[in-house]
Tab-separated table of C-alpha atoms in Angstrom:
chain	number	residue	atom	x	y	z
X	144	MET	CA	107.323	151.865	140.557
X	145	ILE	CA	103.697	150.767	140.924
X	146	PRO	CA	101.908	153.104	143.342
X	147	PRO	CA	100.337	151.604	146.448
X	148	LEU	CA	96.776	150.366	146.375
X	149	GLY	CA	94.061	152.950	146.755
X	150	VAL	CA	92.764	155.793	144.645
X	151	SER	CA	94.832	157.854	142.283
X	152	THR	CA	95.704	161.433	143.039
X	153	PRO	CA	94.015	164.471	141.463
X	154	THR	CA	96.720	164.414	138.794
X	155	ALA	CA	94.808	161.456	137.365
X	156	ARG	CA	93.620	163.631	134.493
X	157	LEU	CA	96.056	161.401	132.627
X	158	GLY	CA	95.343	158.311	134.691
X	159	TRP	CA	93.064	157.136	131.912
X	160	LEU	CA	96.122	156.793	129.671
X	161	ASP	CA	97.849	154.594	132.237
X	162	VAL	CA	94.724	152.455	132.533
X	163	LEU	CA	94.630	152.088	128.751
X	164	ARG	CA	98.304	151.148	128.570
X	165	GLY	CA	97.967	148.547	131.300
X	166	TRP	CA	94.866	147.077	129.709
X	167	ALA	CA	96.513	146.973	126.266
X	168	ALA	CA	99.632	145.247	127.622
X	169	LEU	CA	97.541	142.605	129.369
X	170	ALA	CA	95.457	142.052	126.225
X	171	VAL	CA	98.596	141.326	124.208
X	172	ALA	CA	100.103	139.140	126.939
X	173	LEU	CA	96.911	137.108	127.391
X	174	HIS	CA	96.574	136.700	123.633
X	175	HIS	CA	100.041	135.166	123.394
X	176	ALA	CA	99.533	133.150	126.581
X	177	SER	CA	96.390	131.591	125.105
X	178	TYR	CA	98.595	129.697	122.636
X	179	VAL	CA	100.095	127.877	125.613
X	180	TYR	CA	97.371	127.776	128.243
X	181	LEU	CA	94.053	128.087	126.374
X	182	PRO	CA	94.610	126.724	122.856
X	183	ASP	CA	90.947	125.819	122.307
X	184	VAL	CA	89.805	129.302	123.246
X	185	ARG	CA	92.368	130.831	120.920
X	186	ILE	CA	91.275	128.632	118.028
X	187	GLY	CA	87.636	129.499	118.620
X	188	LEU	CA	88.398	133.215	118.768
X	189	GLN	CA	90.897	133.566	115.951
X	190	GLY	CA	88.290	133.755	113.198
X	191	TRP	CA	86.377	136.536	114.919
X	192	PHE	CA	88.695	138.783	116.891
X	193	ASP	CA	92.427	139.402	117.417
X	194	PRO	CA	93.158	140.506	121.016
X	195	GLY	CA	96.855	141.018	120.220
X	196	THR	CA	96.283	143.466	117.376
X	197	TYR	CA	93.534	145.110	119.431
X	198	GLY	CA	95.986	145.795	122.265
X	199	VAL	CA	98.604	147.102	119.842
X	200	LEU	CA	96.154	149.531	118.230
X	201	VAL	CA	95.151	150.833	121.669
X	202	PHE	CA	98.862	151.361	122.393
X	203	PHE	CA	99.264	153.234	119.112
X	204	LEU	CA	96.315	155.527	119.851
X	205	VAL	CA	97.767	156.318	123.287
X	206	SER	CA	101.208	157.030	121.778
X	207	GLY	CA	99.637	159.292	119.200
X	208	TYR	CA	97.768	161.198	121.881
X	209	ILE	CA	100.680	161.971	124.174
X	210	VAL	CA	104.081	161.475	122.498
X	211	PRO	CA	103.932	164.605	120.288
X	212	ALA	CA	102.850	166.610	123.336
X	213	SER	CA	105.973	165.525	125.203
X	214	LEU	CA	108.056	167.000	122.378
X	215	GLU	CA	106.087	170.199	121.898
X	216	ARG	CA	105.771	171.196	125.546
X	217	ARG	CA	109.522	171.343	125.861
X	218	GLU	CA	110.187	172.405	122.267
X	219	SER	CA	113.471	170.508	122.271
X	220	VAL	CA	114.172	167.768	119.753
X	221	ARG	CA	117.304	166.875	121.709
X	222	GLY	CA	115.352	166.487	124.919
X	223	PHE	CA	112.753	164.403	123.098
X	224	TRP	CA	115.283	161.908	121.741
X	225	ILE	CA	117.102	161.693	125.075
X	226	GLY	CA	113.810	160.923	126.773
X	227	ARG	CA	112.861	158.324	124.179
X	228	PHE	CA	116.247	156.619	124.447
X	229	PHE	CA	116.144	156.225	128.217
X	230	ARG	CA	112.452	155.311	128.118
X	231	ILE	CA	112.938	152.426	125.705
X	232	TYR	CA	116.484	151.177	125.217
X	233	PRO	CA	117.567	150.025	128.716
X	234	LEU	CA	114.707	147.567	129.092
X	235	LEU	CA	114.818	146.688	125.395
X	236	ALA	CA	118.507	145.770	125.674
X	237	VAL	CA	117.924	143.581	128.739
X	238	SER	CA	114.942	141.857	127.113
X	239	CYS	CA	116.807	141.159	123.876
X	240	LEU	CA	119.755	139.764	125.842
X	241	PHE	CA	117.480	137.293	127.626
X	242	ALA	CA	115.764	136.458	124.331
X	243	VAL	CA	119.024	135.407	122.671
X	244	LEU	CA	120.570	133.837	125.792
X	245	PRO	CA	119.196	130.318	125.064
X	246	PHE	CA	120.808	130.509	121.620
X	247	LEU	CA	124.113	131.648	123.088
X	248	LEU	CA	123.951	128.712	125.509
X	249	GLY	CA	123.175	126.284	122.697
X	250	VAL	CA	119.693	125.461	124.024
X	251	ARG	CA	117.628	126.567	121.020
X	252	GLY	CA	117.757	128.603	117.839
X	253	LEU	CA	116.755	132.210	117.460
X	254	ARG	CA	113.263	133.224	116.499
X	255	ALA	CA	112.264	133.093	112.797
X	256	GLY	CA	115.753	132.093	111.673
X	257	LEU	CA	117.471	135.224	112.955
X	258	GLU	CA	120.656	133.186	113.482
X	259	HIS	CA	121.042	132.957	109.701
X	260	TYR	CA	121.656	136.713	109.473
X	261	HIS	CA	125.073	138.227	110.028
X	262	PRO	CA	125.351	139.260	113.700
X	263	VAL	CA	126.253	142.843	112.749
X	264	THR	CA	123.173	143.075	110.523
X	265	ALA	CA	120.896	141.689	113.230
X	266	ILE	CA	122.319	143.937	115.951
X	267	LEU	CA	122.287	147.080	113.801
X	268	ALA	CA	118.693	146.471	112.744
X	269	HIS	CA	117.563	146.039	116.341
X	270	LEU	CA	119.521	149.091	117.503
X	271	THR	CA	117.495	151.209	115.085
X	272	MET	CA	114.292	149.492	116.345
X	273	MET	CA	113.351	149.361	112.652
X	274	GLN	CA	114.152	145.674	112.118
X	275	ASP	CA	110.580	144.824	111.133
X	276	LEU	CA	110.850	147.418	108.365
X	277	LEU	CA	114.308	146.211	107.310
X	278	ALA	CA	113.455	142.580	106.508
X	279	VAL	CA	115.260	141.316	109.616
X	280	PRO	CA	113.348	138.931	111.935
X	281	ASN	CA	112.450	140.276	115.365
X	282	ALA	CA	114.381	138.774	118.265
X	283	MET	CA	110.999	138.636	120.061
X	284	ASN	CA	107.640	138.583	118.334
X	285	VAL	CA	106.384	141.747	120.056
X	286	LEU	CA	109.256	143.934	118.842
X	287	TRP	CA	107.602	144.569	115.476
X	288	THR	CA	105.436	147.272	117.033
X	289	LEU	CA	108.522	149.241	118.095
X	290	SER	CA	109.453	149.646	114.429
X	291	TYR	CA	106.206	151.507	113.825
X	292	GLU	CA	106.609	153.487	117.033
X	293	MET	CA	110.051	154.601	115.814
X	294	ALA	CA	108.630	155.507	112.405
X	295	PHE	CA	106.004	157.588	114.203
X	296	TYR	CA	108.649	159.389	116.284
X	297	LEU	CA	110.598	160.244	113.141
X	298	LEU	CA	107.508	161.621	111.419
X	299	VAL	CA	106.541	163.608	114.527
X	300	VAL	CA	109.990	165.217	114.631
X	301	ALA	CA	109.877	165.909	110.876
X	302	LEU	CA	106.574	167.769	111.214
X	303	PHE	CA	107.814	169.604	114.301
X	304	VAL	CA	111.008	170.979	112.743
X	305	VAL	CA	109.076	172.460	109.814
X	306	ARG	CA	106.353	173.759	112.163
X	307	ALA	CA	103.654	171.636	110.535
X	308	HIS	CA	102.941	169.665	113.716
X	309	ARG	CA	99.549	171.285	114.292
X	310	ARG	CA	98.310	169.716	111.053
X	311	SER	CA	97.822	166.317	112.670
X	312	ALA	CA	94.196	165.988	111.558
X	313	PRO	CA	94.726	166.488	107.803
X	314	PHE	CA	97.949	164.459	108.004
X	315	SER	CA	96.151	161.516	109.592
X	316	ILE	CA	93.352	161.706	107.052
X	317	GLY	CA	95.911	161.907	104.244
X	318	LEU	CA	97.657	158.778	105.502
X	319	THR	CA	94.291	157.017	105.591
X	320	ALA	CA	93.574	158.096	102.030
X	321	ALA	CA	96.970	156.750	100.974
X	322	ALA	CA	96.218	153.430	102.686
X	323	LEU	CA	93.000	153.210	100.689
X	324	ALA	CA	94.372	154.444	97.366
X	325	VAL	CA	97.804	152.869	97.016
X	326	GLY	CA	98.400	150.787	100.133
X	327	GLY	CA	97.348	147.579	98.446
X	328	LEU	CA	99.572	148.131	95.426
X	329	MET	CA	102.874	147.798	97.284
X	330	PRO	CA	104.269	144.310	97.921
X	331	THR	CA	105.847	143.593	101.287
X	332	TRP	CA	109.594	144.115	101.707
X	333	LEU	CA	109.800	145.636	98.220
X	334	LEU	CA	112.940	147.680	98.857
X	335	SER	CA	114.883	144.884	100.543
X	336	GLY	CA	113.719	142.414	97.918
X	337	LEU	CA	114.995	144.556	95.075
X	338	LEU	CA	118.279	145.509	96.683
X	339	SER	CA	119.068	142.128	98.202
X	340	ARG	CA	119.650	140.714	94.725
X	341	THR	CA	122.686	142.932	94.321
X	342	ALA	CA	123.582	144.394	97.690
X	343	GLY	CA	122.106	142.102	100.327
X	344	VAL	CA	119.960	142.818	103.368
X	345	GLY	CA	123.050	143.802	105.365
X	346	VAL	CA	123.786	146.704	103.042
X	347	VAL	CA	120.187	147.922	103.271
X	348	VAL	CA	120.373	147.772	107.071
X	349	ALA	CA	123.733	149.581	107.122
X	350	VAL	CA	122.549	152.372	104.823
X	351	CYS	CA	119.324	152.915	106.744
X	352	SER	CA	121.167	152.822	110.079
X	353	ALA	CA	123.653	155.429	108.875
X	354	ALA	CA	120.819	157.600	107.567
X	355	LEU	CA	118.992	157.415	110.906
X	356	VAL	CA	122.112	158.250	112.899
X	357	ALA	CA	122.803	161.223	110.619
X	358	ALA	CA	119.162	162.337	110.776
X	359	ILE	CA	118.911	162.256	114.564
X	360	ALA	CA	122.370	163.798	115.051
X	361	ALA	CA	121.442	166.689	112.764
X	362	ALA	CA	117.979	167.092	114.297
X	363	VAL	CA	119.411	167.503	117.816
X	364	SER	CA	122.096	169.980	116.719
X	365	GLY	CA	122.080	173.629	117.685
X	366	ARG	CA	121.762	174.865	114.109
X	367	ALA	CA	118.301	175.521	112.730
X	368	ALA	CA	119.132	174.419	109.183
X	369	ALA	CA	120.645	171.160	110.432
X	370	ARG	CA	117.608	170.493	112.629
X	371	VAL	CA	115.277	170.900	109.675
X	372	ALA	CA	117.443	168.775	107.381
X	373	GLY	CA	117.850	166.046	109.987
X	374	GLY	CA	114.176	165.989	110.871
X	375	LEU	CA	113.138	165.768	107.228
X	376	LEU	CA	115.681	163.030	106.504
X	377	GLY	CA	114.382	160.969	109.400
X	378	GLY	CA	110.801	161.463	108.260
X	379	LEU	CA	111.725	160.461	104.731
X	380	VAL	CA	113.408	157.259	105.915
X	381	ALA	CA	110.354	156.396	108.015
X	382	ALA	CA	107.908	157.047	105.171
X	383	VAL	CA	109.918	155.045	102.631
X	384	LEU	CA	110.280	152.053	104.948
X	385	VAL	CA	106.615	151.999	105.994
X	386	VAL	CA	105.363	152.225	102.416
X	387	LEU	CA	107.992	150.184	100.584
X	388	ASN	CA	109.523	147.781	103.066
X	389	GLY	CA	107.054	146.645	105.678
X	390	ARG	CA	106.593	143.021	106.653
X	391	VAL	CA	102.878	143.783	106.737
X	392	GLY	CA	101.115	145.362	103.783
X	393	ALA	CA	101.681	149.054	103.118
X	394	TRP	CA	97.978	149.663	103.653
X	395	GLN	CA	98.250	148.322	107.202
X	396	GLY	CA	101.413	150.275	107.976
X	397	LEU	CA	99.816	153.485	106.710
X	398	ALA	CA	96.620	152.744	108.627
X	399	MET	CA	98.561	152.285	111.876
X	400	MET	CA	100.440	155.551	111.301
X	401	ALA	CA	97.127	157.263	110.587
X	402	LEU	CA	95.602	155.974	113.825
X	403	MET	CA	98.548	157.355	115.812
X	404	PHE	CA	98.147	160.791	114.252
X	405	ALA	CA	94.390	160.595	114.822
X	406	GLY	CA	95.207	160.236	118.521
X	407	THR	CA	97.328	163.371	118.195
X	408	ALA	CA	94.440	165.212	116.530
X	409	VAL	CA	92.156	164.286	119.433
X	410	TYR	CA	94.683	165.758	121.872
X	411	ARG	CA	94.979	168.970	119.847
X	412	ALA	CA	91.217	169.419	119.647
X	413	GLU	CA	90.913	168.810	123.388
X	414	GLN	CA	93.614	171.425	124.079
X	415	GLY	CA	92.039	173.966	121.722
X	416	GLN	CA	95.011	173.894	119.336
X	417	ILE	CA	92.777	172.977	116.401
X	418	PRO	CA	89.006	173.319	115.880
X	419	ALA	CA	86.903	170.650	117.525
X	420	TRP	CA	85.375	169.687	114.181
X	421	SER	CA	88.853	169.000	112.771
X	422	GLY	CA	89.790	166.642	115.596
X	423	GLY	CA	86.345	165.046	115.407
X	424	ALA	CA	86.726	164.475	111.677
X	425	ALA	CA	90.028	162.681	112.227
X	426	ALA	CA	88.552	160.639	115.078
X	427	VAL	CA	85.765	159.401	112.795
X	428	LEU	CA	87.302	159.273	109.324
X	429	VAL	CA	90.612	157.645	110.231
X	430	PRO	CA	89.217	154.528	111.978
X	431	ALA	CA	86.556	154.240	109.276
X	432	GLY	CA	89.208	154.524	106.580
X	433	ALA	CA	91.501	152.046	108.329
X	434	LEU	CA	88.628	149.599	108.570
X	435	ALA	CA	87.755	150.112	104.894
X	436	ALA	CA	91.390	149.707	103.809
X	437	GLY	CA	91.580	146.352	105.561
X	438	VAL	CA	88.286	145.101	104.185
X	439	TRP	CA	89.254	146.198	100.669
X	440	ASN	CA	92.744	144.701	100.710
X	441	MET	CA	91.622	141.456	102.336
X	442	HIS	CA	89.014	140.914	99.637
X	443	GLY	CA	88.019	137.268	99.448
X	444	TYR	CA	89.101	136.470	103.028
X	445	TRP	CA	85.953	137.294	104.910
X	446	HIS	CA	87.191	135.965	108.251
X	447	ALA	CA	90.261	138.213	108.022
X	448	GLN	CA	88.029	141.135	107.046
X	449	LEU	CA	85.790	140.467	110.034
X	450	VAL	CA	88.722	140.200	112.432
X	451	TRP	CA	90.335	143.435	111.213
X	452	ALA	CA	87.037	145.359	111.277
X	453	GLY	CA	86.182	144.164	114.777
X	454	THR	CA	89.687	144.871	116.037
X	455	VAL	CA	89.764	148.440	114.697
X	456	LEU	CA	86.283	149.181	116.026
X	457	ALA	CA	87.043	147.693	119.446
X	458	ALA	CA	90.345	149.575	119.809
X	459	THR	CA	88.745	152.856	118.751
X	460	ALA	CA	85.780	152.328	121.080
X	461	THR	CA	88.096	151.480	123.983
X	462	PHE	CA	90.142	154.630	123.444
X	463	ALA	CA	87.013	156.765	123.024
X	464	GLY	CA	85.401	155.329	126.144
X	465	ALA	CA	88.508	155.966	128.229
X	466	TRP	CA	88.787	159.496	126.802
X	467	LEU	CA	85.208	160.226	127.874
X	468	LEU	CA	86.190	159.150	131.397
X	469	ARG	CA	89.441	161.128	131.374
X	470	HIS	CA	88.405	163.383	134.268
X	471	ARG	CA	87.490	160.454	136.511
X	472	ARG	CA	89.695	159.114	139.280
X	473	PHE	CA	90.998	155.594	138.781
X	474	PRO	CA	92.235	153.038	141.331
X	475	ARG	CA	95.969	153.181	141.805
X	476	TRP	CA	96.349	149.505	141.033
X	477	ALA	CA	94.914	150.226	137.558
X	478	THR	CA	97.112	153.240	136.860
X	479	GLY	CA	100.074	151.446	138.433
X	480	LEU	CA	99.586	148.624	135.956
X	481	GLY	CA	100.019	151.200	133.218
X	482	THR	CA	103.337	152.416	134.598
X	483	ALA	CA	104.672	148.870	134.253
X	484	SER	CA	102.988	148.247	130.884
X	485	PHE	CA	106.202	148.381	128.857
X	486	SER	CA	107.818	145.829	131.144
X	487	ILE	CA	104.744	143.607	130.911
X	488	TYR	CA	104.786	143.934	127.144
X	489	LEU	CA	108.453	143.023	126.708
X	490	LEU	CA	108.747	140.400	129.427
X	491	HIS	CA	105.734	138.212	128.709
X	492	PRO	CA	107.265	136.530	125.610
X	493	LEU	CA	110.316	135.630	127.700
X	494	LEU	CA	108.178	134.033	130.397
X	495	LEU	CA	106.234	132.103	127.765
X	496	MET	CA	109.505	130.955	126.212
X	497	VAL	CA	110.580	129.571	129.580
X	498	ALA	CA	107.193	127.926	130.111
X	499	VAL	CA	107.226	126.190	126.740
X	500	GLN	CA	110.909	125.281	126.605
X	501	PHE	CA	111.586	124.209	130.173
X	502	LEU	CA	108.253	123.533	131.874
X	503	GLY	CA	106.437	121.875	128.981
X	504	THR	CA	103.124	123.578	129.679
X	505	SER	CA	101.893	123.547	126.084
X	506	GLY	CA	98.809	121.338	125.683
X	507	PRO	CA	95.162	121.253	126.850
X	508	ALA	CA	93.472	124.125	128.679
X	509	ASN	CA	95.403	125.014	131.808
X	510	VAL	CA	93.642	127.788	133.701
X	511	PRO	CA	95.698	127.410	136.920
X	512	GLY	CA	98.859	127.643	134.825
X	513	LEU	CA	97.532	130.812	133.186
X	514	LEU	CA	96.826	132.371	136.585
X	515	VAL	CA	100.342	131.539	137.765
X	516	PHE	CA	101.739	133.020	134.549
X	517	VAL	CA	99.813	136.280	135.074
X	518	ALA	CA	100.921	136.519	138.693
X	519	VAL	CA	104.576	135.938	137.796
X	520	LEU	CA	104.311	138.409	134.911
X	521	LEU	CA	102.879	141.157	137.114
X	522	ALA	CA	105.575	140.589	139.726
X	523	ALA	CA	108.301	140.615	137.072
X	524	GLY	CA	106.797	143.733	135.485
X	525	TRP	CA	106.785	145.519	138.834
X	526	ALA	CA	110.397	144.555	139.529
X	527	SER	CA	111.525	145.460	136.022
X	528	HIS	CA	109.899	148.867	136.192
X	529	ARG	CA	111.296	149.595	139.637
X	530	TRP	CA	114.884	148.522	139.011
X	531	ILE	CA	115.357	149.025	135.266
X	532	GLU	CA	112.806	151.413	133.789
X	533	ALA	CA	112.408	153.948	136.596
X	534	PRO	CA	116.150	154.559	137.221
X	535	ALA	CA	116.768	154.888	133.478
X	536	GLN	CA	113.897	157.343	133.129
X	537	ARG	CA	115.183	159.437	136.021
X	538	LEU	CA	118.599	159.604	134.383
X	539	GLY	CA	116.981	160.524	131.077
X	540	ARG	CA	115.012	163.341	132.696
X	541	ARG	CA	118.148	164.731	134.307
X	542	LEU	CA	119.967	164.723	130.976
X	543	ALA	CA	116.962	166.116	129.105
X	544	ARG	CA	116.790	169.068	131.501
X	545	ARG	CA	120.198	170.126	130.228
X	546	ALA	CA	118.919	170.252	126.646
X	547	PRO	CA	117.936	173.739	125.417
X	548	SER	CA	114.224	174.371	125.743
X	549	ARG	CA	111.713	177.178	125.678
X	550	ALA	CA	109.282	175.720	128.169
X	551	PRO	CA	109.408	173.731	131.408
X	552	GLU	CA	110.019	170.029	131.038
X	553	PRO	CA	106.748	168.105	130.738
X	554	PRO	CA	105.825	165.410	133.248
X	555	VAL	CA	106.473	161.804	132.317
X	556	LEU	CA	103.337	161.052	130.332
X	557	VAL	CA	104.828	159.063	127.504
X	558	SER	CA	103.549	155.686	126.481
């Protein structure tokens, strides 16, 4: 639940992460709301800056910073996956249900032609959270980022089970190098495109879903060999899908993965797990490489190059500025906004769908309508976190405590 107004407690060493998450969620929500309430502003901005991608990259940097730590402090892959499940799936399931409800009631079609896919294929793809990497349209536009979050989790577990997790800095730089060297050579949805001619998208989704279930089941087992095999299988699936089957270019998928692991490298350098120069190198080289990969692969589209460069620089600067203020105390309303950031992120497309479909608010600039939208969104985010997210997280923590571990359970710091 959102804490009361005032100043955060001394535990606000990580309050800066909550502030970042809240800010990123609002940036994405306001970006999408501008299509409805401020169309002229959106049109004027779209050739210079992308607030939506900016917010997503800030989210990715925050995830990279803290998610691996939540696994390593407990040293339990089982506890990690239990925590991730109860952190994400309850609210995701509710949001997806509301997203498809108008279709079920015969009011409107599904987004991006999702209704043309077999229901089993669509449901399986969304259950894996990898639908954006499986050539299946997202039930809501914002769900594409969860596919890359899941790919990141799988890679984090893969590195952890082979005890290579401390190599975040070289790994992030290697991903950046791959984005520069070969990222532009891979067409989008290559794997699904090749296999769909003979097998169909449904078969690709079924095979990948089975592989992920087997990978996670093995990784959470009590046998060391099975953990290693499962972790590596999951990492392999993630790598193949990001490189060969993304809706966005492989260079962009690799760049986003690299930025997440750069966030991890910053955490490790701060904690003294790796040399400061190593974390600093990742913090500088990865954003620079991501920027260069975009500029190179968008050759000839100077507006797109400008937007990508500005977005990467702004997201990196925002994360760096917040990191420099990490020992400061932040107002509780700001950190409380971060605790509800996932609800804000998933619920705002639903509210916009209602506004467009039933209230007819699309048209000229409508600042009062935007203010009402933000107020309703914050109230809905607070309620969603209190009655859906928080109870699910408490249940997840209770179950995770039963998982074998070598260290005390970490606090809830996940993005």
